[in-house]
Amino acid sequence: MALLLVTGLAAGILGAILGIGGGMIVTPVITILMGVDIKYAIAASIIAVIATSSGATIAYLRDDLLNLRVAMFLEIATTVGAIVGAIAAGFVPGNFLYWLFGALLIFSTYNMVRKLMGKKDAIPAEADDKIADKLRLGGSYYDKSTGKNVDYSVTNVPGGFTMMFGAGLASGMLGIGSGAFKVIAMDTIMHMPLKPSSATSNLMMGVTAAASATVYFFNGSLQPGIAAPLAIGILLGATIGTRVMVLLPTRVLRMIFVPIMGYMGIQMLLKGFGVSI
Amino acid sequence: MDEKKKLANENKQVEQIIGRIMQIGVVLAAIVILIGLLLMFAQGNDGYPAGVHPHTFPAIYQGIVAAKPDAVMMLGLFLLILTPVLRVVVSIYAFAKERDHFYTIITTAVLIILIIAMWIGYYGI
């Protein structure tokens, strides 16, 4: 129990600092170190995602980065995906879930390495395309670093919408926030600037997770003994994390964290193939 | 221009209210979960046989009346799940106030999908 609390605390702090959802940390730690069945771990971790998202939404509400129209329009895709994912998780064998989670961890590690190498932002869209114009998805945000209001446009809505369905599916199935996928959908596919993309993704994570969390809650997969201490730990940890974030060099943390994530990814993949070390 | 300014101001106010509501929701959920955890420490067990916990409204309600730790924790977790849902509900109100009918409908659709999720969880497919 105390171990769960500490895990939550660490996941909350690390998640807030590194900008990855708590779920990415919680699931491998409690399955590999504590031997919790992956299906219960996934249900508990989706609660961690909600705790992180709601906590962050409150913290980031002051700055006008969020694009509520984009969020709500794309939520249609992510919530439906999340429900399908949560139902599917009940039917697929545990091995497959380990395998999928392992692959996901390795993908995220690769993403972090790319960020460390200093990946350039995608080029912003020059004008709204037809659909985005009709849906009035374009927006503007105040950039604190330059002190200017930036207007931006959105393109390739169908592509982003499809990617968001995938992000929802992954979220419901694996108990993660799918923040990385959501940011890719907005920043790489729909060419939104990175800052509003990540702020919008943060809000969406909570709403997406709520869709699958209700499925897990009522079908009995959510174990209070596991999820309750985790949730408290995460809420505390995220509060501490957002304060610590300003003090710590994220780059150094990333460098420490990348090998750990890669290692856990390989461990989970092996478990999926039935090999245990 | 004045109209636009007024609207922007209203949006800011709505955002602040949303923040306040979510804050209250999260803190309330955390308090209920903590009470559940403290009850578990005090009673030395979770109030249910191994492998069993309440996950329907009547069972959770009965458990809370009997001060069973697992039931109290489930209520807290449910409140936590409701915080993003609350965000959606308030957004419907915000869009409606802006007279943005299209997005009022879209956000309502998101809420309906969330309710369907609850239905599926509760009754199975």
Tab-separated table of C-alpha atoms in Angstrom:
chain	number	residue	atom	x	y	z
A	1	MET	CA	0.000	0.000	0.000
A	2	ALA	CA	2.747	2.432	1.013
A	3	LEU	CA	4.608	1.242	-2.076
A	4	LEU	CA	1.607	2.199	-4.240
A	5	LEU	CA	1.501	5.640	-2.649
A	6	VAL	CA	5.203	6.186	-3.312
A	7	THR	CA	4.854	4.902	-6.890
A	8	GLY	CA	2.027	7.374	-7.446
A	9	LEU	CA	4.036	10.186	-5.923
A	10	ALA	CA	7.051	9.446	-8.146
A	11	ALA	CA	4.863	9.007	-11.227
A	12	GLY	CA	3.110	12.321	-10.527
A	13	ILE	CA	6.357	14.256	-10.085
A	14	LEU	CA	8.132	12.642	-13.050
A	15	GLY	CA	5.035	12.806	-15.235
A	16	ALA	CA	4.608	16.527	-14.606
A	17	ILE	CA	8.283	17.318	-15.181
A	18	LEU	CA	8.805	15.145	-18.259
A	19	GLY	CA	5.436	15.913	-19.786
A	20	ILE	CA	4.426	12.283	-20.056
A	21	GLY	CA	1.238	11.000	-18.512
A	22	GLY	CA	1.345	9.149	-15.213
A	23	GLY	CA	0.045	6.017	-16.931
A	24	MET	CA	3.228	5.478	-18.880
A	25	ILE	CA	5.114	5.111	-15.576
A	26	VAL	CA	2.470	3.500	-13.370
A	27	THR	CA	1.639	0.442	-15.512
A	28	PRO	CA	5.169	-0.931	-16.020
A	29	VAL	CA	6.184	-0.234	-12.421
A	30	ILE	CA	3.251	-1.959	-10.764
A	31	THR	CA	3.195	-4.912	-13.181
A	32	ILE	CA	6.933	-5.573	-13.239
A	33	LEU	CA	7.912	-4.620	-9.685
A	34	MET	CA	4.729	-5.464	-7.796
A	35	GLY	CA	3.359	-8.284	-9.901
A	36	VAL	CA	-0.103	-6.752	-10.367
A	37	ASP	CA	-2.090	-8.314	-13.243
A	38	ILE	CA	-1.766	-6.030	-16.291
A	39	LYS	CA	-5.554	-5.707	-16.654
A	40	TYR	CA	-5.920	-4.271	-13.155
A	41	ALA	CA	-2.819	-2.137	-13.672
A	42	ILE	CA	-4.367	-0.612	-16.805
A	43	ALA	CA	-7.624	0.227	-15.012
A	44	ALA	CA	-5.711	1.835	-12.129
A	45	SER	CA	-3.445	3.744	-14.438
A	46	ILE	CA	-6.352	5.338	-16.322
A	47	ILE	CA	-7.272	6.950	-12.970
A	48	ALA	CA	-3.708	8.236	-12.772
A	49	VAL	CA	-4.198	9.838	-16.198
A	50	ILE	CA	-7.339	11.659	-15.039
A	51	ALA	CA	-5.629	12.869	-11.872
A	52	THR	CA	-2.696	14.226	-13.889
A	53	SER	CA	-4.887	15.860	-16.516
A	54	SER	CA	-7.317	17.519	-14.091
A	55	GLY	CA	-4.424	18.733	-11.961
A	56	ALA	CA	-2.603	20.183	-14.968
A	57	THR	CA	-5.758	21.712	-16.481
A	58	ILE	CA	-6.258	23.697	-13.290
A	59	ALA	CA	-2.621	24.794	-13.273
A	60	TYR	CA	-2.529	25.823	-16.934
A	61	LEU	CA	-5.973	27.441	-17.096
A	62	ARG	CA	-4.589	30.939	-16.662
A	63	ASP	CA	-2.730	31.083	-19.973
A	64	ASP	CA	-4.920	31.119	-23.053
A	65	LEU	CA	-3.213	28.270	-24.856
A	66	LEU	CA	-6.111	25.891	-24.967
A	67	ASN	CA	-8.149	25.562	-28.183
A	68	LEU	CA	-11.526	24.415	-26.874
A	69	ARG	CA	-13.038	23.994	-30.354
A	70	VAL	CA	-10.251	21.710	-31.535
A	71	ALA	CA	-10.426	19.811	-28.221
A	72	MET	CA	-14.159	19.164	-28.315
A	73	PHE	CA	-14.324	18.365	-32.015
A	74	LEU	CA	-11.509	15.816	-31.785
A	75	GLU	CA	-12.875	14.425	-28.494
A	76	ILE	CA	-15.643	12.789	-30.519
A	77	ALA	CA	-12.954	10.593	-32.098
A	78	THR	CA	-10.912	9.958	-28.939
A	79	THR	CA	-13.836	9.082	-26.644
A	80	VAL	CA	-15.309	6.594	-29.124
A	81	GLY	CA	-11.813	5.114	-29.557
A	82	ALA	CA	-11.376	4.910	-25.787
A	83	ILE	CA	-14.635	2.984	-25.315
A	84	VAL	CA	-13.713	0.506	-28.063
A	85	GLY	CA	-10.245	0.130	-26.515
A	86	ALA	CA	-11.566	-0.444	-22.987
A	87	ILE	CA	-13.986	-3.105	-24.217
A	88	ALA	CA	-11.313	-4.754	-26.381
A	89	ALA	CA	-8.900	-4.916	-23.422
A	90	GLY	CA	-11.352	-7.249	-21.699
A	91	PHE	CA	-11.128	-9.740	-24.556
A	92	VAL	CA	-7.515	-9.727	-25.695
A	93	PRO	CA	-5.028	-11.991	-23.905
A	94	GLY	CA	-2.735	-10.410	-21.295
A	95	ASN	CA	0.367	-11.357	-23.291
A	96	PHE	CA	-0.751	-9.187	-26.162
A	97	LEU	CA	-1.240	-6.245	-23.781
A	98	TYR	CA	2.315	-6.647	-22.426
A	99	TRP	CA	3.633	-6.806	-25.951
A	100	LEU	CA	1.711	-3.698	-27.009
A	101	PHE	CA	2.762	-1.744	-23.931
A	102	GLY	CA	6.388	-2.728	-24.423
A	103	ALA	CA	6.289	-1.535	-28.034
A	104	LEU	CA	4.700	1.717	-26.883
A	105	LEU	CA	7.393	2.344	-24.260
A	106	ILE	CA	10.112	1.802	-26.837
A	107	PHE	CA	8.364	4.183	-29.240
A	108	SER	CA	8.182	6.836	-26.495
A	109	THR	CA	11.829	6.337	-25.637
A	110	TYR	CA	12.677	6.935	-29.281
A	111	ASN	CA	10.505	10.068	-29.218
A	112	MET	CA	12.333	11.364	-26.146
A	113	VAL	CA	15.714	10.723	-27.748
A	114	ARG	CA	14.551	12.710	-30.767
A	115	LYS	CA	13.522	15.560	-28.486
A	116	LEU	CA	16.956	15.407	-26.826
A	117	MET	CA	18.559	15.707	-30.248
A	118	GLY	CA	16.569	18.905	-30.705
A	119	LYS	CA	13.864	18.015	-33.205
A	120	LYS	CA	12.520	21.034	-35.040
A	121	ASP	CA	8.863	21.968	-34.775
A	122	ALA	CA	6.693	21.145	-37.753
A	123	ILE	CA	6.031	24.076	-40.072
A	124	PRO	CA	2.833	25.898	-39.055
A	125	ALA	CA	-0.043	25.881	-41.528
A	126	GLU	CA	-0.412	29.042	-43.595
A	127	ALA	CA	-4.189	29.018	-43.879
A	128	ASP	CA	-7.135	26.990	-42.662
A	129	ASP	CA	-8.190	24.373	-45.183
A	130	LYS	CA	-11.842	24.045	-46.185
A	131	ILE	CA	-12.986	21.796	-43.346
A	132	ALA	CA	-11.037	23.643	-40.664
A	133	ASP	CA	-12.480	26.901	-41.953
A	134	LYS	CA	-16.019	25.545	-41.755
A	135	LEU	CA	-15.406	24.234	-38.241
A	136	ARG	CA	-13.634	27.478	-37.272
A	137	LEU	CA	-10.734	25.531	-35.751
A	138	GLY	CA	-8.059	28.189	-36.243
A	139	GLY	CA	-7.146	30.159	-33.153
A	140	SER	CA	-4.655	32.441	-31.526
A	141	TYR	CA	-2.564	32.277	-28.400
A	142	TYR	CA	-0.367	34.566	-26.373
A	143	ASP	CA	3.260	33.499	-26.525
A	144	LYS	CA	4.910	34.361	-23.221
A	145	SER	CA	8.457	33.918	-24.535
A	146	THR	CA	8.031	36.511	-27.293
A	147	GLY	CA	5.228	38.541	-25.709
A	148	LYS	CA	3.151	38.421	-28.898
A	149	ASN	CA	-0.254	37.151	-29.886
A	150	VAL	CA	0.152	34.422	-32.474
A	151	ASP	CA	-2.673	33.564	-34.868
A	152	TYR	CA	-2.553	30.081	-36.303
A	153	SER	CA	-4.407	27.914	-38.789
A	154	VAL	CA	-5.305	24.261	-38.944
A	155	THR	CA	-5.207	21.817	-41.883
A	156	ASN	CA	-5.836	18.149	-42.651
A	157	VAL	CA	-8.699	17.682	-40.199
A	158	PRO	CA	-9.659	14.156	-41.424
A	159	GLY	CA	-6.077	12.966	-40.894
A	160	GLY	CA	-5.971	14.407	-37.389
A	161	PHE	CA	-9.403	13.001	-36.598
A	162	THR	CA	-8.309	9.485	-37.665
A	163	MET	CA	-5.098	9.721	-35.620
A	164	MET	CA	-7.160	10.835	-32.619
A	165	PHE	CA	-9.332	7.737	-32.896
A	166	GLY	CA	-6.126	5.680	-32.713
A	167	ALA	CA	-4.957	7.710	-29.720
A	168	GLY	CA	-8.273	7.040	-27.964
A	169	LEU	CA	-8.025	3.330	-28.769
A	170	ALA	CA	-4.520	3.121	-27.287
A	171	SER	CA	-5.636	5.113	-24.259
A	172	GLY	CA	-8.604	2.872	-23.476
A	173	MET	CA	-6.715	-0.332	-24.161
A	174	LEU	CA	-3.478	0.443	-22.302
A	175	GLY	CA	-4.575	2.904	-19.626
A	176	ILE	CA	-2.369	5.722	-20.880
A	177	GLY	CA	-3.094	9.353	-21.702
A	178	SER	CA	-1.814	8.974	-25.272
A	179	GLY	CA	-0.449	12.509	-25.001
A	180	ALA	CA	2.333	11.778	-27.478
A	181	PHE	CA	-0.132	10.556	-30.119
A	182	LYS	CA	-2.436	13.501	-29.510
A	183	VAL	CA	0.355	16.015	-29.908
A	184	ILE	CA	1.485	14.253	-33.117
A	185	ALA	CA	-2.067	14.467	-34.476
A	186	MET	CA	-2.288	18.203	-33.820
A	187	ASP	CA	1.289	19.328	-34.385
A	188	THR	CA	2.535	17.061	-37.167
A	189	ILE	CA	-0.677	16.181	-39.019
A	190	MET	CA	-2.858	19.265	-38.476
A	191	HIS	CA	0.089	21.694	-38.317
A	192	MET	CA	-0.965	23.463	-35.147
A	193	PRO	CA	1.837	25.184	-33.200
A	194	LEU	CA	3.372	23.064	-30.433
A	195	LYS	CA	2.259	25.111	-27.416
A	196	PRO	CA	-1.497	25.106	-28.034
A	197	SER	CA	-1.146	21.473	-29.201
A	198	SER	CA	0.236	20.310	-25.874
A	199	ALA	CA	-2.162	22.425	-23.788
A	200	THR	CA	-5.123	21.099	-25.786
A	201	SER	CA	-3.805	17.543	-25.568
A	202	ASN	CA	-3.646	17.853	-21.786
A	203	LEU	CA	-7.343	18.659	-21.481
A	204	MET	CA	-8.272	15.976	-24.011
A	205	MET	CA	-6.382	13.292	-22.070
A	206	GLY	CA	-8.710	13.651	-19.090
A	207	VAL	CA	-11.897	13.548	-21.145
A	208	THR	CA	-10.664	10.556	-23.189
A	209	ALA	CA	-9.620	8.745	-20.022
A	210	ALA	CA	-13.003	9.450	-18.400
A	211	ALA	CA	-14.692	7.520	-21.237
A	212	SER	CA	-12.703	4.337	-20.650
A	213	ALA	CA	-12.497	4.835	-16.874
A	214	THR	CA	-16.288	4.594	-16.539
A	215	VAL	CA	-16.218	1.318	-18.479
A	216	TYR	CA	-13.497	-0.047	-16.168
A	217	PHE	CA	-15.201	1.351	-13.066
A	218	PHE	CA	-18.535	-0.343	-13.614
A	219	ASN	CA	-17.299	-3.638	-15.054
A	220	GLY	CA	-15.268	-4.283	-11.923
A	221	SER	CA	-11.735	-3.995	-13.359
A	222	LEU	CA	-10.986	-0.966	-11.218
A	223	GLN	CA	-9.606	-2.186	-7.876
A	224	PRO	CA	-9.959	0.456	-5.155
A	225	GLY	CA	-7.089	-1.010	-3.139
A	226	ILE	CA	-4.698	-0.337	-6.038
A	227	ALA	CA	-6.190	2.791	-7.599
A	228	ALA	CA	-6.937	4.792	-4.425
A	229	PRO	CA	-3.387	5.058	-3.028
A	230	LEU	CA	-2.062	5.637	-6.559
A	231	ALA	CA	-4.501	8.489	-7.153
A	232	ILE	CA	-3.547	10.252	-3.928
A	233	GLY	CA	0.158	9.822	-4.723
A	234	ILE	CA	-0.303	11.177	-8.262
A	235	LEU	CA	-2.312	14.212	-7.136
A	236	LEU	CA	0.341	15.105	-4.561
A	237	GLY	CA	3.182	14.300	-6.948
A	238	ALA	CA	1.801	16.364	-9.825
A	239	THR	CA	1.373	19.362	-7.512
A	240	ILE	CA	4.977	19.043	-6.405
A	241	GLY	CA	6.130	18.293	-9.962
A	242	THR	CA	4.675	21.447	-11.511
A	243	ARG	CA	6.565	23.491	-8.888
A	244	VAL	CA	9.824	21.565	-9.235
A	245	MET	CA	9.647	21.778	-13.037
A	246	VAL	CA	10.833	25.397	-13.046
A	247	LEU	CA	13.855	24.559	-10.928
A	248	LEU	CA	15.168	21.459	-12.669
A	249	PRO	CA	16.827	21.099	-16.046
A	250	THR	CA	14.407	18.846	-17.925
A	251	ARG	CA	17.167	17.816	-20.327
A	252	VAL	CA	19.195	16.145	-17.582
A	253	LEU	CA	16.109	14.365	-16.286
A	254	ARG	CA	15.292	13.131	-19.774
A	255	MET	CA	18.802	11.736	-20.135
A	256	ILE	CA	18.394	9.819	-16.878
A	257	PHE	CA	14.909	8.669	-17.777
A	258	VAL	CA	15.403	7.523	-21.368
A	259	PRO	CA	17.431	4.379	-20.514
A	260	ILE	CA	15.019	3.468	-17.691
A	261	MET	CA	12.036	3.676	-20.017
A	262	GLY	CA	13.819	1.750	-22.728
A	263	TYR	CA	14.727	-0.971	-20.207
A	264	MET	CA	11.150	-1.269	-18.940
A	265	GLY	CA	9.918	-1.411	-22.530
A	266	ILE	CA	12.179	-4.341	-23.330
A	267	GLN	CA	11.213	-6.045	-20.067
A	268	MET	CA	7.507	-5.778	-20.948
A	269	LEU	CA	8.052	-6.969	-24.517
A	270	LEU	CA	9.876	-10.025	-23.172
A	271	LYS	CA	7.077	-10.683	-20.707
A	272	GLY	CA	4.655	-10.538	-23.629
A	273	PHE	CA	6.650	-13.231	-25.365
A	274	GLY	CA	6.625	-15.320	-22.202
A	275	VAL	CA	10.270	-14.755	-21.236
A	276	SER	CA	10.958	-13.443	-17.753
A	277	ILE	CA	14.284	-12.314	-16.412
B	1	MET	CA	-15.100	45.685	-31.509
B	2	ASP	CA	-16.788	46.426	-28.177
B	3	GLU	CA	-18.936	43.358	-28.633
B	4	LYS	CA	-15.824	41.262	-29.192
B	5	LYS	CA	-14.131	42.620	-26.087
B	6	LYS	CA	-17.180	41.886	-23.982
B	7	LEU	CA	-17.237	38.336	-25.301
B	8	ALA	CA	-13.531	37.841	-24.547
B	9	ASN	CA	-14.096	39.084	-21.022
B	10	GLU	CA	-17.008	36.716	-20.551
B	11	ASN	CA	-14.850	33.855	-21.816
B	12	LYS	CA	-12.187	34.689	-19.246
B	13	GLN	CA	-14.786	34.675	-16.495
B	14	VAL	CA	-16.171	31.327	-17.650
B	15	GLU	CA	-12.614	29.909	-17.722
B	16	GLN	CA	-12.047	31.066	-14.157
B	17	ILE	CA	-15.291	29.492	-13.018
B	18	ILE	CA	-14.322	26.221	-14.764
B	19	GLY	CA	-10.986	26.252	-12.947
B	20	ARG	CA	-12.659	26.817	-9.591
B	21	ILE	CA	-15.240	24.052	-10.162
B	22	MET	CA	-12.563	21.562	-11.231
B	23	GLN	CA	-10.404	22.474	-8.259
B	24	ILE	CA	-13.295	21.836	-5.877
B	25	GLY	CA	-14.040	18.537	-7.673
B	26	VAL	CA	-10.454	17.275	-7.454
B	27	VAL	CA	-10.031	18.297	-3.801
B	28	LEU	CA	-13.368	16.717	-2.859
B	29	ALA	CA	-12.423	13.467	-4.641
B	30	ALA	CA	-9.031	13.429	-2.902
B	31	ILE	CA	-10.637	13.961	0.517
B	32	VAL	CA	-13.128	11.114	0.014
B	33	ILE	CA	-10.366	8.760	-1.202
B	34	LEU	CA	-8.228	9.718	1.812
B	35	ILE	CA	-11.125	9.025	4.196
B	36	GLY	CA	-11.430	5.580	2.588
B	37	LEU	CA	-7.716	4.914	3.061
B	38	LEU	CA	-7.825	6.083	6.693
B	39	LEU	CA	-10.849	3.846	7.342
B	40	MET	CA	-8.875	0.933	5.939
B	41	PHE	CA	-6.016	1.657	8.336
B	42	ALA	CA	-8.413	2.004	11.254
B	43	GLN	CA	-10.334	-1.190	10.483
B	44	GLY	CA	-7.366	-3.220	9.297
B	45	ASN	CA	-9.160	-4.518	6.193
B	46	ASP	CA	-11.089	-3.219	3.183
B	47	GLY	CA	-14.475	-4.437	4.398
B	48	TYR	CA	-14.977	-7.062	1.689
B	49	PRO	CA	-13.791	-10.644	1.087
B	50	ALA	CA	-10.595	-11.006	-0.989
B	51	GLY	CA	-11.139	-10.355	-4.703
B	52	VAL	CA	-14.493	-8.645	-4.115
B	53	HIS	CA	-15.242	-4.935	-4.193
B	54	PRO	CA	-18.437	-2.959	-4.824
B	55	HIS	CA	-18.803	-1.553	-8.351
B	56	THR	CA	-22.514	-0.852	-8.752
B	57	PHE	CA	-24.330	2.166	-7.338
B	58	PRO	CA	-26.491	0.192	-4.854
B	59	ALA	CA	-23.505	-1.824	-3.590
B	60	ILE	CA	-21.352	1.289	-3.195
B	61	TYR	CA	-24.178	3.095	-1.404
B	62	GLN	CA	-24.758	0.226	1.012
B	63	GLY	CA	-21.016	-0.015	1.632
B	64	ILE	CA	-20.758	3.680	2.436
B	65	VAL	CA	-23.654	3.484	4.896
B	66	ALA	CA	-21.803	0.612	6.593
B	67	ALA	CA	-18.543	2.647	6.509
B	68	LYS	CA	-16.726	0.017	4.446
B	69	PRO	CA	-13.356	1.359	3.212
B	70	ASP	CA	-13.538	-0.027	-0.355
B	71	ALA	CA	-16.944	1.566	-0.940
B	72	VAL	CA	-15.750	4.988	0.245
B	73	MET	CA	-12.653	4.716	-1.984
B	74	MET	CA	-14.838	3.797	-4.979
B	75	LEU	CA	-16.979	6.893	-4.378
B	76	GLY	CA	-13.837	9.050	-4.310
B	77	LEU	CA	-12.537	7.477	-7.529
B	78	PHE	CA	-15.913	8.045	-9.168
B	79	LEU	CA	-15.802	11.735	-8.186
B	80	LEU	CA	-12.324	11.960	-9.708
B	81	ILE	CA	-13.585	10.416	-12.969
B	82	LEU	CA	-16.357	13.033	-12.985
B	83	THR	CA	-13.955	16.025	-12.989
B	84	PRO	CA	-13.200	15.932	-16.745
B	85	VAL	CA	-16.887	15.208	-17.405
B	86	LEU	CA	-17.682	18.364	-15.466
B	87	ARG	CA	-15.298	20.228	-17.750
B	88	VAL	CA	-17.346	19.064	-20.757
B	89	VAL	CA	-20.629	20.095	-19.121
B	90	VAL	CA	-19.347	23.601	-18.365
B	91	SER	CA	-17.987	23.877	-21.920
B	92	ILE	CA	-21.485	23.210	-23.288
B	93	TYR	CA	-22.694	26.130	-21.181
B	94	ALA	CA	-19.822	28.329	-22.410
B	95	PHE	CA	-20.534	27.594	-26.088
B	96	ALA	CA	-24.266	28.111	-25.581
B	97	LYS	CA	-23.597	31.478	-23.981
B	98	GLU	CA	-21.464	32.462	-26.973
B	99	ARG	CA	-24.429	31.461	-29.155
B	100	ASP	CA	-22.127	29.046	-30.931
B	101	HIS	CA	-24.817	26.510	-31.782
B	102	PHE	CA	-22.616	24.193	-33.831
B	103	TYR	CA	-20.112	23.707	-31.010
B	104	THR	CA	-22.862	23.465	-28.411
B	105	ILE	CA	-24.089	20.440	-30.384
B	106	ILE	CA	-20.590	18.945	-30.797
B	107	THR	CA	-19.800	19.281	-27.085
B	108	THR	CA	-23.190	17.803	-26.193
B	109	ALA	CA	-22.317	14.867	-28.481
B	110	VAL	CA	-19.114	14.324	-26.465
B	111	LEU	CA	-21.159	14.293	-23.250
B	112	ILE	CA	-23.598	11.776	-24.747
B	113	ILE	CA	-20.680	9.530	-25.759
B	114	LEU	CA	-19.405	9.677	-22.149
B	115	ILE	CA	-22.878	8.712	-20.881
B	116	ILE	CA	-22.974	5.811	-23.368
B	117	ALA	CA	-19.588	4.685	-21.990
B	118	MET	CA	-21.105	4.592	-18.507
B	119	TRP	CA	-24.071	2.637	-19.823
B	120	ILE	CA	-21.827	0.084	-21.539
B	121	GLY	CA	-19.733	-0.294	-18.400
B	122	TYR	CA	-22.781	-0.729	-16.216
B	123	TYR	CA	-24.849	-3.110	-18.308
B	124	GLY	CA	-22.189	-4.660	-20.538
B	125	ILE	CA	-22.474	-4.561	-24.314
